[in-house]
Short mmCIF file of C-alpha atoms and ligand atoms in Angstrom, two decimals:
data_model
loop_
_atom_site.label_atom_id
_atom_site.label_comp_id
_atom_site.label_asym_id
_atom_site.label_seq_id
_atom_site.Cartn_x
_atom_site.Cartn_y
_atom_site.Cartn_z
CA SER N 20 139.01 86.47 117.32
CA LYS N 21 136.56 88.94 118.80
CA THR N 22 137.12 90.57 122.19
CA ALA N 23 134.94 89.05 124.89
CA TYR N 24 132.33 91.17 126.63
CA VAL N 25 133.57 92.24 130.06
CA ARG N 26 130.96 93.20 132.62
CA THR N 27 132.66 96.08 134.41
CA LYS N 28 129.68 98.34 135.12
CA PRO N 29 126.01 97.80 135.93
CA HIS N 30 123.95 97.45 132.76
CA LEU N 31 120.67 99.27 132.13
CA ASN N 32 118.25 99.39 129.22
CA ILE N 33 116.89 102.77 128.31
CA GLY N 34 115.38 104.35 125.25
CA THR N 35 114.10 107.49 123.67
CA MET N 36 110.37 107.91 123.29
CA GLY N 37 108.16 110.76 122.15
CA HIS N 38 106.32 112.21 119.18
CA VAL N 39 107.67 111.71 115.67
CA ASP N 40 110.14 114.41 114.55
CA HIS N 41 110.75 115.73 118.07
CA GLY N 42 114.38 114.64 117.69
CA LYS N 43 114.74 111.17 119.25
CA THR N 44 117.19 109.83 116.69
CA THR N 45 119.22 113.06 116.56
CA LEU N 46 119.48 113.00 120.35
CA THR N 47 120.53 109.33 120.38
CA ALA N 48 123.33 110.10 117.92
CA ALA N 49 124.34 113.16 119.95
CA ILE N 50 124.60 111.13 123.17
CA THR N 51 127.01 108.67 121.55
CA LYS N 52 129.00 111.52 120.01
CA VAL N 53 129.41 113.39 123.28
CA LEU N 54 130.38 110.22 125.18
CA SER N 55 132.76 109.06 122.45
CA GLU N 56 134.62 112.37 122.75
CA ARG N 57 135.20 112.08 126.49
CA GLY N 58 138.96 111.76 126.18
CA THR N 59 141.02 109.02 124.57
CA GLY N 60 140.05 105.44 125.25
CA SER N 61 136.38 106.25 125.69
CA PRO N 62 134.45 102.97 125.72
CA THR N 63 131.69 104.56 123.64
CA SER N 64 131.72 104.63 119.84
CA TYR N 65 129.90 107.36 117.95
CA VAL N 66 126.87 106.08 116.05
CA SER N 67 125.68 108.48 113.37
CA PHE N 68 122.05 109.45 112.71
CA ASP N 69 121.96 107.43 109.47
CA ARG N 70 123.23 104.28 111.12
CA ILE N 71 120.57 104.54 113.83
CA ASP N 72 117.68 105.45 111.60
CA ARG N 73 118.35 102.75 109.05
CA ALA N 74 119.51 100.12 111.55
CA PRO N 75 121.81 98.82 108.78
CA GLU N 76 122.75 95.56 110.47
CA GLU N 77 119.17 94.41 110.51
CA ALA N 78 118.57 95.68 106.99
CA GLN N 79 121.50 93.61 105.68
CA ARG N 80 119.99 90.50 107.14
CA GLY N 81 116.79 91.29 105.31
CA ILE N 82 114.79 91.57 108.48
CA THR N 83 112.89 94.65 109.46
CA ILE N 84 112.38 94.76 113.17
CA ASN N 85 112.51 98.54 113.36
CA ILE N 86 114.41 98.83 116.56
CA ALA N 87 117.92 100.24 116.82
CA HIS N 88 120.10 99.21 119.75
CA VAL N 89 122.94 101.57 120.54
CA GLU N 90 125.50 100.91 123.24
CA TYR N 91 127.27 103.52 125.38
CA GLU N 92 128.91 104.02 128.76
CA THR N 93 128.91 106.81 131.30
CA ASP N 94 131.41 106.83 134.18
CA THR N 95 129.19 104.60 136.26
CA ARG N 96 127.02 102.57 133.89
CA HIS N 97 126.77 100.62 130.66
CA TYR N 98 123.61 101.39 128.70
CA ALA N 99 121.80 99.67 125.86
CA HIS N 100 119.64 102.35 124.32
CA VAL N 101 116.78 101.71 121.92
CA ASP N 102 115.45 104.14 119.36
CA MET N 103 112.52 103.34 117.10
CA PRO N 104 111.39 105.08 113.94
CA GLY N 105 107.62 105.11 114.21
CA HIS N 106 104.78 105.07 116.67
CA ALA N 107 103.70 101.52 115.77
CA ASP N 108 107.23 100.30 116.56
CA TYR N 109 106.90 101.71 120.07
CA VAL N 110 103.71 99.82 120.56
CA LYS N 111 105.22 96.58 119.34
CA ASN N 112 108.59 96.76 121.03
CA MET N 113 108.33 98.93 124.09
CA VAL N 114 104.77 98.41 125.09
CA THR N 115 104.86 94.65 124.70
CA GLY N 116 107.99 94.48 126.82
CA ALA N 117 110.32 93.49 123.99
CA ALA N 118 112.42 96.57 124.64
CA GLN N 119 112.40 96.04 128.43
CA LEU N 120 113.08 99.63 129.38
CA ASP N 121 114.46 100.27 132.87
CA GLY N 122 113.97 103.97 132.24
CA ALA N 123 113.15 106.29 129.37
CA ILE N 124 114.17 109.63 127.94
CA LEU N 125 111.00 111.41 126.87
CA VAL N 126 111.92 113.71 124.01
CA VAL N 127 109.64 116.73 123.66
CA SER N 128 110.26 119.46 121.13
CA ALA N 129 110.36 122.82 122.86
CA LEU N 130 108.87 124.27 119.68
CA ASP N 131 105.84 121.99 119.49
CA GLY N 132 105.15 120.89 123.07
CA ILE N 133 103.09 117.82 123.90
CA MET N 134 101.69 116.04 120.87
CA PRO N 135 99.45 112.94 120.71
CA GLN N 136 102.29 110.39 120.61
CA THR N 137 103.99 112.14 123.55
CA ALA N 138 100.92 111.48 125.66
CA GLU N 139 100.43 107.95 124.37
CA HIS N 140 104.02 106.93 125.06
CA VAL N 141 103.77 108.23 128.63
CA LEU N 142 100.54 106.32 129.14
CA LEU N 143 101.95 103.12 127.71
CA ALA N 144 105.23 103.46 129.62
CA ARG N 145 103.21 103.62 132.83
CA GLN N 146 101.18 100.62 131.78
CA VAL N 147 104.22 98.41 131.15
CA GLY N 148 106.02 99.43 134.32
CA VAL N 149 108.63 101.93 133.17
CA ASP N 150 108.90 103.72 136.52
CA HIS N 151 111.41 106.46 135.71
CA ILE N 152 111.31 109.06 132.97
CA VAL N 153 113.79 111.86 132.32
CA VAL N 154 112.66 114.62 129.97
CA ALA N 155 114.81 116.03 127.18
CA LEU N 156 113.26 119.32 126.12
CA ASN N 157 114.81 119.23 122.68
CA LYS N 158 115.32 121.90 120.01
CA ALA N 159 116.01 124.39 122.82
CA ASP N 160 118.40 126.10 120.40
CA ALA N 161 115.46 127.22 118.29
CA GLY N 162 112.81 127.97 120.90
CA ASP N 163 112.30 131.11 122.97
CA ASP N 164 112.60 130.86 126.75
CA GLU N 165 109.04 131.81 127.63
CA LEU N 166 107.53 129.26 125.31
CA THR N 167 109.96 126.61 126.53
CA ASP N 168 108.94 127.39 130.14
CA LEU N 169 105.32 126.75 129.17
CA VAL N 170 106.19 123.47 127.47
CA GLU N 171 108.09 122.39 130.59
CA LEU N 172 105.05 123.10 132.78
CA GLU N 173 102.83 121.20 130.40
CA VAL N 174 105.15 118.17 130.37
CA ARG N 175 105.39 118.10 134.17
CA GLU N 176 101.58 118.18 134.36
CA LEU N 177 101.28 115.33 131.87
CA LEU N 178 103.74 113.22 133.86
CA THR N 179 101.96 113.96 137.15
CA ALA N 180 98.64 112.99 135.59
CA HIS N 181 100.14 109.58 134.81
CA GLY N 182 101.65 109.03 138.25
CA TYR N 183 105.23 110.05 137.52
CA GLY N 184 105.47 112.85 140.08
CA GLY N 185 106.15 115.49 137.44
CA ASP N 186 107.60 118.00 139.92
CA ALA N 187 110.53 115.70 140.70
CA VAL N 188 111.23 114.52 137.16
CA PRO N 189 114.46 115.99 135.74
CA VAL N 190 113.73 118.20 132.72
CA VAL N 191 116.86 119.11 130.77
CA ARG N 192 116.88 121.60 127.89
CA VAL N 193 118.95 120.18 125.08
CA SER N 194 119.70 120.50 121.42
CA GLY N 195 120.58 117.20 119.85
CA LEU N 196 121.32 118.97 116.59
CA LYS N 197 123.72 121.57 118.01
CA ALA N 198 125.42 118.97 120.21
CA LEU N 199 126.05 116.88 117.09
CA GLU N 200 127.67 119.95 115.54
CA GLY N 201 129.99 120.14 118.57
CA ASP N 202 128.63 123.40 120.04
CA PRO N 203 130.05 123.36 123.62
CA ARG N 204 126.95 124.89 125.20
CA TRP N 205 124.85 122.03 123.89
CA THR N 206 127.35 119.21 124.38
CA GLY N 207 127.29 120.39 128.02
CA ALA N 208 123.52 120.03 128.00
CA ILE N 209 123.85 116.41 126.82
CA GLU N 210 126.26 115.78 129.72
CA ALA N 211 123.65 117.23 132.07
CA LEU N 212 121.00 114.96 130.58
CA LEU N 213 123.23 111.90 131.05
CA ASP N 214 123.93 112.91 134.66
CA ALA N 215 120.18 113.09 135.21
CA VAL N 216 119.71 109.61 133.73
CA ASP N 217 122.61 108.20 135.80
CA THR N 218 121.24 109.57 139.04
CA TYR N 219 117.46 109.56 138.56
CA VAL N 220 116.95 106.14 136.98
CA PRO N 221 117.75 103.59 139.68
CA MET N 222 119.38 100.26 139.04
CA PRO N 223 116.44 97.85 138.70
CA VAL N 224 116.18 94.60 140.61
CA ARG N 225 117.30 91.81 138.29
CA TYR N 226 115.87 88.36 138.79
CA VAL N 227 119.13 86.62 137.93
CA ASP N 228 118.34 83.59 140.12
CA ALA N 229 114.93 82.93 138.53
CA PRO N 230 114.57 80.30 135.76
CA PHE N 231 115.92 81.64 132.47
CA LEU N 232 113.45 83.25 130.04
CA LEU N 233 114.04 85.20 126.82
CA PRO N 234 111.28 86.35 124.44
CA VAL N 235 112.51 85.92 120.88
CA GLU N 236 112.71 89.25 119.11
CA ASN N 237 114.46 88.16 115.94
CA VAL N 238 115.82 85.01 114.28
CA LEU N 239 118.75 84.76 111.89
CA THR N 240 121.09 82.21 110.41
CA ILE N 241 124.86 82.38 110.63
CA THR N 242 126.26 80.30 107.79
CA GLY N 243 128.09 77.27 109.10
CA ARG N 244 127.07 77.87 112.69
CA GLY N 245 123.31 77.53 112.81
CA THR N 246 120.28 79.39 114.03
CA VAL N 247 120.59 82.42 116.26
CA VAL N 248 117.80 84.06 118.24
CA THR N 249 118.09 87.54 119.67
CA GLY N 250 116.28 89.38 122.43
CA ALA N 251 116.52 90.74 125.95
CA VAL N 252 116.86 88.25 128.81
CA GLU N 253 113.71 88.80 130.89
CA ARG N 254 114.91 86.82 133.89
CA GLY N 255 117.46 84.31 135.06
CA THR N 256 120.90 83.46 133.73
CA VAL N 257 122.01 81.37 130.76
CA ARG N 258 125.43 79.88 130.05
CA VAL N 259 127.01 78.30 127.03
CA GLY N 260 126.17 74.59 127.29
CA ASP N 261 122.82 75.09 129.06
CA ARG N 262 119.76 73.13 127.93
CA VAL N 263 116.78 75.30 126.96
CA GLU N 264 113.40 74.77 125.40
CA VAL N 265 111.82 76.93 122.73
CA LEU N 266 108.15 77.40 123.59
CA GLY N 267 106.11 77.79 120.46
CA ALA N 268 108.53 75.69 118.40
CA ASP N 269 108.30 72.73 120.80
CA VAL N 270 112.00 71.93 120.70
CA GLU N 271 114.55 71.35 123.41
CA THR N 272 118.16 72.13 122.58
CA VAL N 273 121.50 73.41 123.87
CA VAL N 274 122.93 76.93 123.79
CA THR N 275 126.22 76.65 121.93
CA GLY N 276 127.14 80.32 121.79
CA LEU N 277 126.28 83.68 123.40
CA GLU N 278 127.00 87.23 122.25
CA THR N 279 126.11 90.76 123.25
CA PHE N 280 126.70 93.66 120.86
CA GLY N 281 128.87 91.35 118.75
CA LYS N 282 131.09 90.29 121.64
CA PRO N 283 131.12 86.69 122.86
CA MET N 284 130.16 86.06 126.48
CA GLU N 285 130.15 82.99 128.73
CA SER N 286 126.94 83.83 130.54
CA ALA N 287 124.09 86.26 130.05
CA GLN N 288 121.68 87.49 132.70
CA ALA N 289 118.40 89.30 133.15
CA GLY N 290 118.53 92.68 131.41
CA ASP N 291 121.18 91.72 128.83
CA ASN N 292 120.51 92.04 125.10
CA VAL N 293 121.87 88.86 123.61
CA ALA N 294 122.14 86.55 120.64
CA LEU N 295 121.83 82.83 121.45
CA LEU N 296 123.19 80.23 119.09
CA LEU N 297 120.98 77.13 119.30
CA ARG N 298 122.23 73.65 118.37
CA GLY N 299 120.43 71.82 115.59
CA VAL N 300 117.37 74.06 115.35
CA PRO N 301 116.19 74.73 111.79
CA ARG N 302 115.86 78.41 110.92
CA ASP N 303 112.16 78.20 110.10
CA ALA N 304 111.24 76.37 113.32
CA VAL N 305 111.70 79.49 115.45
CA ARG N 306 109.91 82.81 115.12
CA ARG N 307 109.60 86.18 116.79
CA GLY N 308 107.09 85.68 119.59
CA HIS N 309 108.45 82.31 120.70
CA VAL N 310 110.06 82.11 124.13
CA VAL N 311 113.36 80.43 125.05
CA ALA N 312 113.25 79.17 128.64
CA ALA N 313 114.82 76.79 131.13
CA PRO N 314 113.20 73.39 130.39
CA GLY N 315 109.98 72.84 132.34
CA SER N 316 110.09 76.27 134.00
CA THR N 317 107.00 77.66 132.32
CA VAL N 318 103.93 76.16 130.63
CA PRO N 319 102.15 78.07 127.85
CA SER N 320 98.49 78.96 128.46
CA SER N 321 95.79 80.51 126.34
CA ARG N 322 93.19 81.72 128.84
CA PHE N 323 93.61 84.59 131.30
CA THR N 324 91.84 87.41 133.07
CA ALA N 325 93.20 90.95 132.86
CA ARG N 326 92.67 94.56 133.82
CA VAL N 327 92.57 96.58 130.64
CA TYR N 328 92.50 100.28 129.94
CA VAL N 329 90.57 101.01 126.74
CA LEU N 330 92.23 103.97 125.04
CA SER N 331 90.01 106.91 124.15
CA GLY N 332 89.73 108.36 120.67
CA ARG N 333 91.83 111.31 121.80
CA GLU N 334 94.63 108.88 122.70
CA GLY N 335 94.48 107.26 119.29
CA GLY N 336 92.16 104.45 120.41
CA ARG N 337 88.61 103.51 119.51
CA THR N 338 85.71 105.89 119.42
CA THR N 339 83.12 103.14 119.88
CA PRO N 340 82.70 100.65 122.77
CA VAL N 341 84.09 97.13 122.92
CA THR N 342 81.71 94.25 123.62
CA THR N 343 81.98 90.55 124.39
CA GLY N 344 82.98 88.71 121.21
CA TYR N 345 85.49 91.39 120.23
CA ARG N 346 88.52 89.74 118.56
CA PRO N 347 91.60 92.00 118.40
CA GLN N 348 95.34 91.20 118.37
CA PHE N 349 97.14 90.81 121.70
CA TYR N 350 100.81 91.78 121.92
CA LEU N 351 102.33 89.78 124.76
CA ARG N 352 106.11 90.11 125.10
CA THR N 353 107.20 89.75 121.46
CA ALA N 354 104.19 87.63 120.42
CA ASP N 355 101.28 88.89 118.37
CA VAL N 356 98.25 86.61 118.91
CA VAL N 357 94.54 86.96 118.17
CA GLY N 358 92.23 86.67 121.18
CA ASP N 359 88.52 86.49 122.03
CA VAL N 360 87.34 88.99 124.62
CA ASP N 361 84.68 88.16 127.23
CA LEU N 362 83.60 91.11 129.35
CA GLY N 363 81.37 89.06 131.67
CA GLU N 364 78.55 90.93 133.39
CA ALA N 365 79.78 94.36 132.33
CA ALA N 366 79.37 93.29 128.68
CA VAL N 367 80.48 96.70 127.35
CA ALA N 368 83.66 98.73 127.73
CA ARG N 369 83.74 102.33 126.53
CA PRO N 370 86.82 104.20 125.37
CA GLY N 371 88.45 105.64 128.50
CA ASP N 372 87.16 102.79 130.76
CA THR N 373 89.31 100.40 132.78
CA VAL N 374 87.69 96.97 132.81
CA THR N 375 88.23 93.34 133.77
CA MET N 376 88.08 90.87 130.89
CA THR N 377 88.69 87.20 130.18
CA VAL N 378 90.72 86.47 127.06
CA GLU N 379 90.98 83.24 125.07
CA LEU N 380 94.06 83.38 122.85
CA GLY N 381 94.31 81.70 119.48
CA ARG N 382 97.53 80.02 120.58
CA ALA N 383 99.10 79.31 123.96
CA VAL N 384 101.98 81.50 125.16
CA PRO N 385 103.77 81.75 128.52
CA LEU N 386 101.57 83.89 130.77
CA GLU N 387 101.83 85.06 134.34
CA PRO N 388 100.14 87.59 136.62
CA GLY N 389 101.64 91.02 136.16
CA LEU N 390 102.57 90.51 132.52
CA GLY N 391 101.79 93.66 130.54
CA PHE N 392 100.35 93.65 127.04
CA ALA N 393 98.88 95.87 124.36
CA ILE N 394 95.72 95.35 122.34
CA ARG N 395 95.83 96.41 118.71
CA GLU N 396 93.28 96.63 115.97
CA GLY N 397 93.76 97.80 112.39
CA GLY N 398 97.23 99.18 113.07
CA ARG N 399 96.42 101.19 116.19
CA THR N 400 96.62 100.59 119.91
CA VAL N 401 93.18 100.34 121.43
CA GLY N 402 94.03 99.00 124.87
CA ALA N 403 96.79 98.38 127.37
CA GLY N 404 96.47 95.73 130.06
CA THR N 405 98.02 93.55 132.72
CA VAL N 406 97.37 89.84 133.28
CA THR N 407 95.72 89.31 136.67
CA GLU N 408 95.18 85.53 136.60
CA VAL N 409 96.04 82.65 134.31
CA VAL N 410 92.97 80.42 133.96
CA GLY N 411 94.23 77.65 131.72
P1 GDP P 22 112.57 111.63 115.54
O1 GDP P 22 111.49 111.34 114.56
O2 GDP P 22 111.99 111.95 116.90
O3 GDP P 22 113.62 110.57 115.63
O4 GDP P 22 113.29 113.01 115.08
P2 GDP P 22 114.65 113.23 114.27
O5 GDP P 22 115.82 113.00 115.16
O6 GDP P 22 114.60 112.46 113.00
O7 GDP P 22 114.56 114.79 114.00
C1 GDP P 22 113.49 115.37 113.27
C2 GDP P 22 113.89 116.70 112.72
O8 GDP P 22 114.16 117.64 113.77
C3 GDP P 22 115.15 116.65 111.86
O9 GDP P 22 114.99 117.51 110.78
C4 GDP P 22 116.22 117.16 112.81
O10 GDP P 22 117.30 117.75 112.15
C5 GDP P 22 115.46 118.18 113.62
N1 GDP P 22 116.05 118.31 114.95
C6 GDP P 22 116.38 117.30 115.80
N2 GDP P 22 116.93 117.78 116.93
C7 GDP P 22 116.96 119.13 116.80
C8 GDP P 22 117.41 120.18 117.65
O11 GDP P 22 117.90 119.98 118.75
N3 GDP P 22 117.26 121.45 117.19
C9 GDP P 22 116.71 121.71 115.98
N4 GDP P 22 116.61 123.00 115.63
N5 GDP P 22 116.27 120.75 115.16
C10 GDP P 22 116.39 119.48 115.55
MG1 MG P 23 113.72 108.73 114.65
#
């Protein structure tokens, strides 16, 4: 049988973000390689670039969720690290809270500097409450020092402009590519980056005593065992044998099995990435976007007020104003729901504005003040907001 998961170190969720081709996936592979080679008996296994980029496990199951979870350990912490292939995947997974990042590694190519997705990811990270960013100035093997100095200045300014205190943010010059090749100078740089993450990203407060809640990221069937849902536990604790309800599917059931990274566990808590085996739930009853929760702990709603930042054209958003009657998609946790926008007296919101709006969703989902969300239209992010009040 499989080895049970043993919780020996604090667990954090982090991820790489940044512009396409700046080296996020290469760096992710390099981190696992360097940690896996820290002496015999290292708890970390090397995960190659191809295995991250193709997320083969998900592909085999015929489901494309476009998020790769990689697991590794430093001396003091256990990390689940997410890497995503494209910009739209960041919006869906990170921005909507599905990826639940406690901290992020912003990957910026020293050759190219800040690019549009670099800026958008920083903006969206701020919006969803990622409070700590560490910068990996990647491709430092190929850049010249003066240019890299300029890029570093530019990145610190960008972070300061978004409230990250750019002067204090650790910026580490790395080469994911050379570290993967085993070049000692650059494996040392990866160690320095990991030290920065260990020390700069604090252990977040986990609401382990709150009622259990898990937004469903993915659903699969294990032959002979039943339906499994996967996702990150947002709050609370769940044990094998607990009763839960699936909001959206309108079913109440019992958790008959729990796993994390393929290892069985007796109980999962806020911050853990888990698979829940649910008794007697048909595969097609549950979908991404549903929420598994302690029975009676939360009631879905469809109407709320929110503060919303309307992205400017420069940030990849709209170039024309939004008015009352606008009907975009709202990404709340893992759900993707259409909603009607009412801007009240203001009536118009221009790109670059921060406004208050009332939203009527096409279907009820669990809502609460402080919940972050993204607004999308025609495949791009046009707004990022926070629920201020649930109206009904
Ligand atoms: P992603 O889109 O951000 O995940 O970027 P990838 O990891 O796929 O890398 C994009 C390209 O940059 C690939 O051709 C990599 O080989 C190259 N690359 C990544 N890291 C480095 C690096 O540290 N140095 C150099 N010179 N090239 C790199
Ligand atoms: Mg990639």
